[in-house]
Tab-separated table of C-alpha atoms in Angstrom:
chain	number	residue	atom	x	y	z
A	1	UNK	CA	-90.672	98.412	-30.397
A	2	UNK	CA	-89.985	94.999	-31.395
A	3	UNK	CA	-87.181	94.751	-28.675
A	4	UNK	CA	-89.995	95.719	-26.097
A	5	UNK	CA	-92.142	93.166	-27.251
A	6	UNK	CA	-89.702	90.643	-27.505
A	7	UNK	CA	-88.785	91.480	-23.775
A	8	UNK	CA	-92.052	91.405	-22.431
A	9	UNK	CA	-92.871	87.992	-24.645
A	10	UNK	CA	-89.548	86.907	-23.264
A	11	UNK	CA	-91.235	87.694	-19.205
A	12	UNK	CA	-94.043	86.483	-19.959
A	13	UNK	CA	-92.576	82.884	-21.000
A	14	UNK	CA	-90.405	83.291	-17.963
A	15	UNK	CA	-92.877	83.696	-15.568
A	16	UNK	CA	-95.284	81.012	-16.866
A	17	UNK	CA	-92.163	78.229	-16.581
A	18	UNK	CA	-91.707	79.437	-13.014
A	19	UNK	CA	-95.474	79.991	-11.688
A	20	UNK	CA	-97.255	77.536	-13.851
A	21	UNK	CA	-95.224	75.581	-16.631
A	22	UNK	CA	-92.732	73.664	-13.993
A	23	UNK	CA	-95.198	72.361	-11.005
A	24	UNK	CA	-97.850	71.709	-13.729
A	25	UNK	CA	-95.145	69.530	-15.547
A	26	UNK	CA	-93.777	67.645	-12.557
A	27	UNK	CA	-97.514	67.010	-11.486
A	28	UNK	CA	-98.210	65.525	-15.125
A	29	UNK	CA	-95.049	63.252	-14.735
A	30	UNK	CA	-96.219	62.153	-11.837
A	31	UNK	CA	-99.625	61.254	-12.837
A	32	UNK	CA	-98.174	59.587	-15.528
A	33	UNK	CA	-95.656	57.338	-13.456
A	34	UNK	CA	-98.283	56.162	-11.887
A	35	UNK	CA	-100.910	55.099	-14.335
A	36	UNK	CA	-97.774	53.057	-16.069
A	37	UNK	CA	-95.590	51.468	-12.903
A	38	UNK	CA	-98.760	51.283	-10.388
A	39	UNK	CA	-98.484	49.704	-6.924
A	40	UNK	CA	-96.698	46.227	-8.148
A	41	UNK	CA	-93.894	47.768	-10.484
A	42	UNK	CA	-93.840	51.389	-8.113
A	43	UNK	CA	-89.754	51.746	-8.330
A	44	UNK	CA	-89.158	50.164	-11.869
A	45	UNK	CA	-87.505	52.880	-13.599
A	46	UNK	CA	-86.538	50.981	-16.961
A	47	UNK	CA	-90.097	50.321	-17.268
A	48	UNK	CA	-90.815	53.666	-17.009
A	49	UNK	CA	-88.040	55.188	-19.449
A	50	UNK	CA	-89.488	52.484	-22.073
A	51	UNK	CA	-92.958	53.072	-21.567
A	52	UNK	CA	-92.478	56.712	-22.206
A	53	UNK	CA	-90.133	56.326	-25.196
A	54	UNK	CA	-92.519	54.504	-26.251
A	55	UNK	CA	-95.445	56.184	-25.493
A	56	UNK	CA	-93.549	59.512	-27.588
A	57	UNK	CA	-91.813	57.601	-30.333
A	58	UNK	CA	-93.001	54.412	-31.576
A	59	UNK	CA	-90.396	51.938	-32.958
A	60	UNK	CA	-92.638	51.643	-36.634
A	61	UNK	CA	-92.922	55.436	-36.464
A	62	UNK	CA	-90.829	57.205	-39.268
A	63	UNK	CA	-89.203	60.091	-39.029
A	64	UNK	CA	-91.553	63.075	-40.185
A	65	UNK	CA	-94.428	61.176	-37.380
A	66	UNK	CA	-92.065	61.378	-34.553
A	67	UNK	CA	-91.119	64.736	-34.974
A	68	UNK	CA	-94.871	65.320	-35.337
A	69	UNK	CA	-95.771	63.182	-32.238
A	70	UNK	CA	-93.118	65.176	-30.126
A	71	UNK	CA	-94.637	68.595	-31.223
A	72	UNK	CA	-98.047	67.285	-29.811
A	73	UNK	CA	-96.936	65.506	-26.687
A	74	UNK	CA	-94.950	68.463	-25.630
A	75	UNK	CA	-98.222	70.739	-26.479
A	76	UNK	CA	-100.118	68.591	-25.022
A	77	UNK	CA	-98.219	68.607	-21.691
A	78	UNK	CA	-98.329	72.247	-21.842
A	79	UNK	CA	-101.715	72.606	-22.218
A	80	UNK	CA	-102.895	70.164	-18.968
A	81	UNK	CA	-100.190	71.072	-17.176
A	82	UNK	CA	-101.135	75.183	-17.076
A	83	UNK	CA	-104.891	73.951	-16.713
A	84	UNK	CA	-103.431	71.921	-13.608
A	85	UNK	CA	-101.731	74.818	-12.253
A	86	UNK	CA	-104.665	77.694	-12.287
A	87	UNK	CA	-106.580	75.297	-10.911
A	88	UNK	CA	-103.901	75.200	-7.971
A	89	UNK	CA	-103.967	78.507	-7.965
A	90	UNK	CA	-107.633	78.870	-7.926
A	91	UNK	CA	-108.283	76.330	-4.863
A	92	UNK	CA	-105.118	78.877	-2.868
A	93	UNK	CA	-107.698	80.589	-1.541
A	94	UNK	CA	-109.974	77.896	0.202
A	95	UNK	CA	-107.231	76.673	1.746
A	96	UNK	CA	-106.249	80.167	3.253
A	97	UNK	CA	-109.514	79.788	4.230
A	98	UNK	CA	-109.535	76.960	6.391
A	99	UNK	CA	-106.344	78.091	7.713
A	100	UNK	CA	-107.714	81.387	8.640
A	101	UNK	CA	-110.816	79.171	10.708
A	102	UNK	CA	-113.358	81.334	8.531
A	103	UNK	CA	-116.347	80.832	10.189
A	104	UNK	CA	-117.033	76.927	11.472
A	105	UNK	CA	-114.499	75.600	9.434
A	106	UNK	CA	-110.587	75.561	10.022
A	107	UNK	CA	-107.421	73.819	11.621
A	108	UNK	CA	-107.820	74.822	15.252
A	109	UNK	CA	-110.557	75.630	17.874
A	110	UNK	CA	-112.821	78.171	17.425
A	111	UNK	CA	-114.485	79.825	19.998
A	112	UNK	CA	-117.821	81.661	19.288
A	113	UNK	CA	-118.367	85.379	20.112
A	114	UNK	CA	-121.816	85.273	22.195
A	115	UNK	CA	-122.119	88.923	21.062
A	116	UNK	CA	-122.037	88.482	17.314
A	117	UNK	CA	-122.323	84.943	16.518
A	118	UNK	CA	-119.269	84.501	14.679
A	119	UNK	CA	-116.707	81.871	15.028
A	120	UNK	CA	-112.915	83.219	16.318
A	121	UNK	CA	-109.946	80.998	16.213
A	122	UNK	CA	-108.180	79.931	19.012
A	123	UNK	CA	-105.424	78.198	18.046
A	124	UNK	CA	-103.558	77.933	14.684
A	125	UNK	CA	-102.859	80.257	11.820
A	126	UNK	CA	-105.688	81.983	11.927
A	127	UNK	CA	-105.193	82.457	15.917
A	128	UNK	CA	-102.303	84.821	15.279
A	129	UNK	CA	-104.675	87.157	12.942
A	130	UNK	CA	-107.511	87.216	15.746
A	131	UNK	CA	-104.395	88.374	18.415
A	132	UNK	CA	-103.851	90.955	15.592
A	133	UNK	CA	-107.134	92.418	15.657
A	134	UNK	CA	-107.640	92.260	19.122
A	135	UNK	CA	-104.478	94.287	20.364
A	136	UNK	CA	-104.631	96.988	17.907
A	137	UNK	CA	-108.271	97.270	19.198
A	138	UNK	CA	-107.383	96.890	22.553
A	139	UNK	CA	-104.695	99.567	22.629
A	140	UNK	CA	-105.719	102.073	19.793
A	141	UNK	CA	-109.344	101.320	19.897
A	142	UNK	CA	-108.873	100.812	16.101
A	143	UNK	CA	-111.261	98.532	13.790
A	144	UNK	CA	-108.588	97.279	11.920
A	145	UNK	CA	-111.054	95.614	9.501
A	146	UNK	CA	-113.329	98.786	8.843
A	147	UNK	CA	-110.048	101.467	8.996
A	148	UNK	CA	-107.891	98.895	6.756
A	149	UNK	CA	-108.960	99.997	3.041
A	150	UNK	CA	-108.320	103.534	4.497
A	151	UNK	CA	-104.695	102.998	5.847
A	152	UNK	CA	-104.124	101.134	2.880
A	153	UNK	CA	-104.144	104.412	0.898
A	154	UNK	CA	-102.152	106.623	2.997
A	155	UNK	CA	-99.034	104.092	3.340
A	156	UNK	CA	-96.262	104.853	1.238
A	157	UNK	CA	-94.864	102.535	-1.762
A	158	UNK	CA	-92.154	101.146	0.821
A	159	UNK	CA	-94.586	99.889	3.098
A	160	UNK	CA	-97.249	98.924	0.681
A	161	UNK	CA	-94.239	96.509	-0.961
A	162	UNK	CA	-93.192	94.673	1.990
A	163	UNK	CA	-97.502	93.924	2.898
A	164	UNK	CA	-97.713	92.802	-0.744
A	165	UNK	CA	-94.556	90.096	-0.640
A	166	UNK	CA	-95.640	88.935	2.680
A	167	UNK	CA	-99.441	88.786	1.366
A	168	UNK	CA	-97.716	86.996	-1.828
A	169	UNK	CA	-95.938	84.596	0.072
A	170	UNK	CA	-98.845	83.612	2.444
A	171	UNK	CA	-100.798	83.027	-0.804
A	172	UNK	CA	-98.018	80.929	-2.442
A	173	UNK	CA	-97.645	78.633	0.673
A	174	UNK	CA	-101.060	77.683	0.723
A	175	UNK	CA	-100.826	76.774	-3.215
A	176	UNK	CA	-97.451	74.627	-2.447
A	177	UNK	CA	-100.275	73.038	-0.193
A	178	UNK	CA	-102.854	72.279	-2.516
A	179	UNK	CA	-100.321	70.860	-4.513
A	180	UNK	CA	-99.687	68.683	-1.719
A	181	UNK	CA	-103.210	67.364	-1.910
A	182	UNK	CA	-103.356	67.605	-5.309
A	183	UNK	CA	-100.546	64.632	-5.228
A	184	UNK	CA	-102.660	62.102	-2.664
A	185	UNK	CA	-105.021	60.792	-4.846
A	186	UNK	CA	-102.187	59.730	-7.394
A	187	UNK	CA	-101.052	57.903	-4.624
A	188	UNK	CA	-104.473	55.378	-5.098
A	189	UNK	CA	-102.394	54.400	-8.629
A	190	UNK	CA	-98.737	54.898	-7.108
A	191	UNK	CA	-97.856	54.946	-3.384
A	192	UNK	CA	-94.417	56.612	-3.577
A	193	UNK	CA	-96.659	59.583	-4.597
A	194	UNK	CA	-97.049	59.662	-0.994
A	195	UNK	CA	-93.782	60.873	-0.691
A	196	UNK	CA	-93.958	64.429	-2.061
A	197	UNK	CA	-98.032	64.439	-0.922
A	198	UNK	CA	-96.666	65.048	2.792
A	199	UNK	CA	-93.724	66.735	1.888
A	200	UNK	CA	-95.922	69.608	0.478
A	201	UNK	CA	-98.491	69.489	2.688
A	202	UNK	CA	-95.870	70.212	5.512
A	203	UNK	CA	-93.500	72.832	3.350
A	204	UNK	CA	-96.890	74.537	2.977
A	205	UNK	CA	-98.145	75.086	6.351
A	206	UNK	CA	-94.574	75.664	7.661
A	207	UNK	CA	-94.170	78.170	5.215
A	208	UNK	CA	-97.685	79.428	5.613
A	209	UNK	CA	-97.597	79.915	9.084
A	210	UNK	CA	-93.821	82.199	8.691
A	211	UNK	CA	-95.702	84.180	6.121
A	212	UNK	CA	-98.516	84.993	8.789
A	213	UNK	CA	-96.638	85.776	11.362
A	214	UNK	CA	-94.184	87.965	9.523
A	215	UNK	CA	-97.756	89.666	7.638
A	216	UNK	CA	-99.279	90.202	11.306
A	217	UNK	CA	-95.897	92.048	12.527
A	218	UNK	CA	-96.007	94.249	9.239
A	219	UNK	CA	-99.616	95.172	9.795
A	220	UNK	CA	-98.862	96.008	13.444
A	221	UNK	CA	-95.985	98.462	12.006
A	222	UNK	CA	-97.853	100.206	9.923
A	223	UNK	CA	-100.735	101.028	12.289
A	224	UNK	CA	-97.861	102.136	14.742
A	225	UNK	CA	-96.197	104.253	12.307
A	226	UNK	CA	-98.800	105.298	10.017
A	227	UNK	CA	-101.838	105.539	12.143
A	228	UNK	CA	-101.449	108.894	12.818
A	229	UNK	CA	-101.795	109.970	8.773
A	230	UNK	CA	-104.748	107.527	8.375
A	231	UNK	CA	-106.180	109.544	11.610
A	232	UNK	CA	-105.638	112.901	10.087
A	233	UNK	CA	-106.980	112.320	6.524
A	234	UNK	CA	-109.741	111.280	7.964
A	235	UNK	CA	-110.150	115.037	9.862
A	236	UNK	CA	-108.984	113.540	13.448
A	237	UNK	CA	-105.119	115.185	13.367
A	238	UNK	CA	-103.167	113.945	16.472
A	239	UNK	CA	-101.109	116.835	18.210
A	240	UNK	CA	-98.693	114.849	19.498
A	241	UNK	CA	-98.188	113.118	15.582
A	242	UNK	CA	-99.014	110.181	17.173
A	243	UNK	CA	-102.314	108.019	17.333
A	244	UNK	CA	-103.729	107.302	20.575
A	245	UNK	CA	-106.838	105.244	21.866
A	246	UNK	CA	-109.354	107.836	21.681
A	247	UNK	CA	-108.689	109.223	18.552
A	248	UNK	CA	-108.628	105.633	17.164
A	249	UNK	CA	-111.753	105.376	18.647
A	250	UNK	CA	-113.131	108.560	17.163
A	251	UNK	CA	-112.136	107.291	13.851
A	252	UNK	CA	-113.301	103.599	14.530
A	253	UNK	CA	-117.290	105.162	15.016
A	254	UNK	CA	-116.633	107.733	12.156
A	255	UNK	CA	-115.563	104.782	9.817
A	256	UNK	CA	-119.048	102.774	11.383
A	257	UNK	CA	-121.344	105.129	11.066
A	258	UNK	CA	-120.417	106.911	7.366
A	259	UNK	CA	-123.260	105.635	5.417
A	260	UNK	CA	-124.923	103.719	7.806
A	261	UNK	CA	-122.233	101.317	7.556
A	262	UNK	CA	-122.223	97.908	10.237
A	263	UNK	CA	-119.062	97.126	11.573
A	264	UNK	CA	-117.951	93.681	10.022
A	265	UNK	CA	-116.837	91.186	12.137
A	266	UNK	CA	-113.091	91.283	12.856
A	267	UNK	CA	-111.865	88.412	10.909
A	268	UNK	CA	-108.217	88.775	9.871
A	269	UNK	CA	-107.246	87.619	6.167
A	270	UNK	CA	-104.253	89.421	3.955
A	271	UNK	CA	-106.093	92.177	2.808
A	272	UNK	CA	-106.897	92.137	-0.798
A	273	UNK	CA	-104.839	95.183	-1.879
A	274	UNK	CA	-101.632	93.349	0.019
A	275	UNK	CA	-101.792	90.754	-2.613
A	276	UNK	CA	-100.107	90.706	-6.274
């Protein structure tokens, strides 16, 4: 028992240096370069080592109020740093949003359905999601939105793995983002902060739009190959063990019409269950 909790203790510690200690850390280090070399001392690195030395250690200091200091600069650090980080974490999702084009609001044109009112992107990240939608609706006559959730069950732990790392790395670029934004402001104190603002901004759409793409191709694979079960657990069996367009149809108006249900409008994001 106490090897099992020392493992999982041992995980746990692991995964908060990776996911949340580190960038929370760096991001603290920066903010604190700033506020001491500012714009007219910005590359001054003795000042900085002193400043901090000082800052931790004071010369009058003895030895028992060092060692004191230490223990709460380090938990200090710790402490703002994680609070930095789920708040990183926490904004991921906005900016998914505005790289999905949800609704007015996103990188790329958006060109409004006259049927339903809603806003479609035309262009961008959120482009390639729309594309997704509208061929497996064009050629299975699927509602990928409403028959999702469903499929989502009937897809094997193989499949359901590969959606979640893709979903996980889609999520993860557009945190390396708002870290990226997170840095501009510092650069109001400190304009080398600029540096690693643009670099992450860039890394993060980059990566971002890789993670789409490679999602979108998944999703398309496992309506291709799994389509068929989705069809038949939902009492539509196709003889051929294939789905086609009317069956997909069939099971498009059954999904629509159980309960009452509307049809929501088909706007592509990673699907909630494809995320860890």
């Amino acid at each position: 028992m106490t090897s099992l909790l020392k493992g999982f203790l041992g995980k746990a510690a692991e995964r908060w240096a990776v996911q949340l200690g580190l960038p929370g850390v760096l991001f603290v280090a920066l903010c604190w370069t700033a506020r001491v070399l500012g714009h007219g001392d910005a590359l001054d690195a003795r000042r900085l080592v002193t400043a901090s030395a000082d800052a931790a250690a004071p010369a009058t200091a003895s030895n028992v109020r060092v060692a004191v200091l230490l223990a709460a600069v380090v938990a200090f650090v710790a402490l703002v740093s994680t609070v930095v980080a789920l708040t990183v974490r926490e904004a991921g999702p906005l900016v998914q949003k505005v790289w999905l084009g949800e609704g007015r609001w996103g990188l790329g044109r958006a060109r409004r359905d006259p049927a339903t009112g809603a806003y479609a992107p035309t262009s961008g990240i959120g482009a390639r999601f729309s594309r997704l939608h509208a061929g497996i609706g064009s050629y299975y006559q699927l509602d990928l939105a409403v028959a999702w959730p469903r499929l989502w069950l009937v897809l094997p732990d193989a499949a359901r793995t590969e959606l979640t790392a893709a979903s996980a790395a889609f999520r993860q670029s557009a945190e390396i983002q708002v870290w990226g934004l997170a840095c501009l402001p510092v650069a109001c104190w400190w304009w080398p902060a600029v540096v690693p603002a643009v670099v992450l901004i860039a890394v993060g759409w980059a990566r971002g739009r890789a993670a789409a793409a490679e999602f979108a191709v998944l999703v398309e694979a496992v309506v291709d190959v799994h389509g068929a079960a989705l069809a038949a657990g939902l009492g539509f069996p196709c003889p051929d063990g294939r789905l086609t367009d009317l069956i997909g149809a069939q099971v498009s108006d059954h999904l629509a019409r159980r309960g009452g249900l509307r049809r929501p409008v088909r706007q592509a994001v990673p699907p909630p269950g494809a995320g860890s």
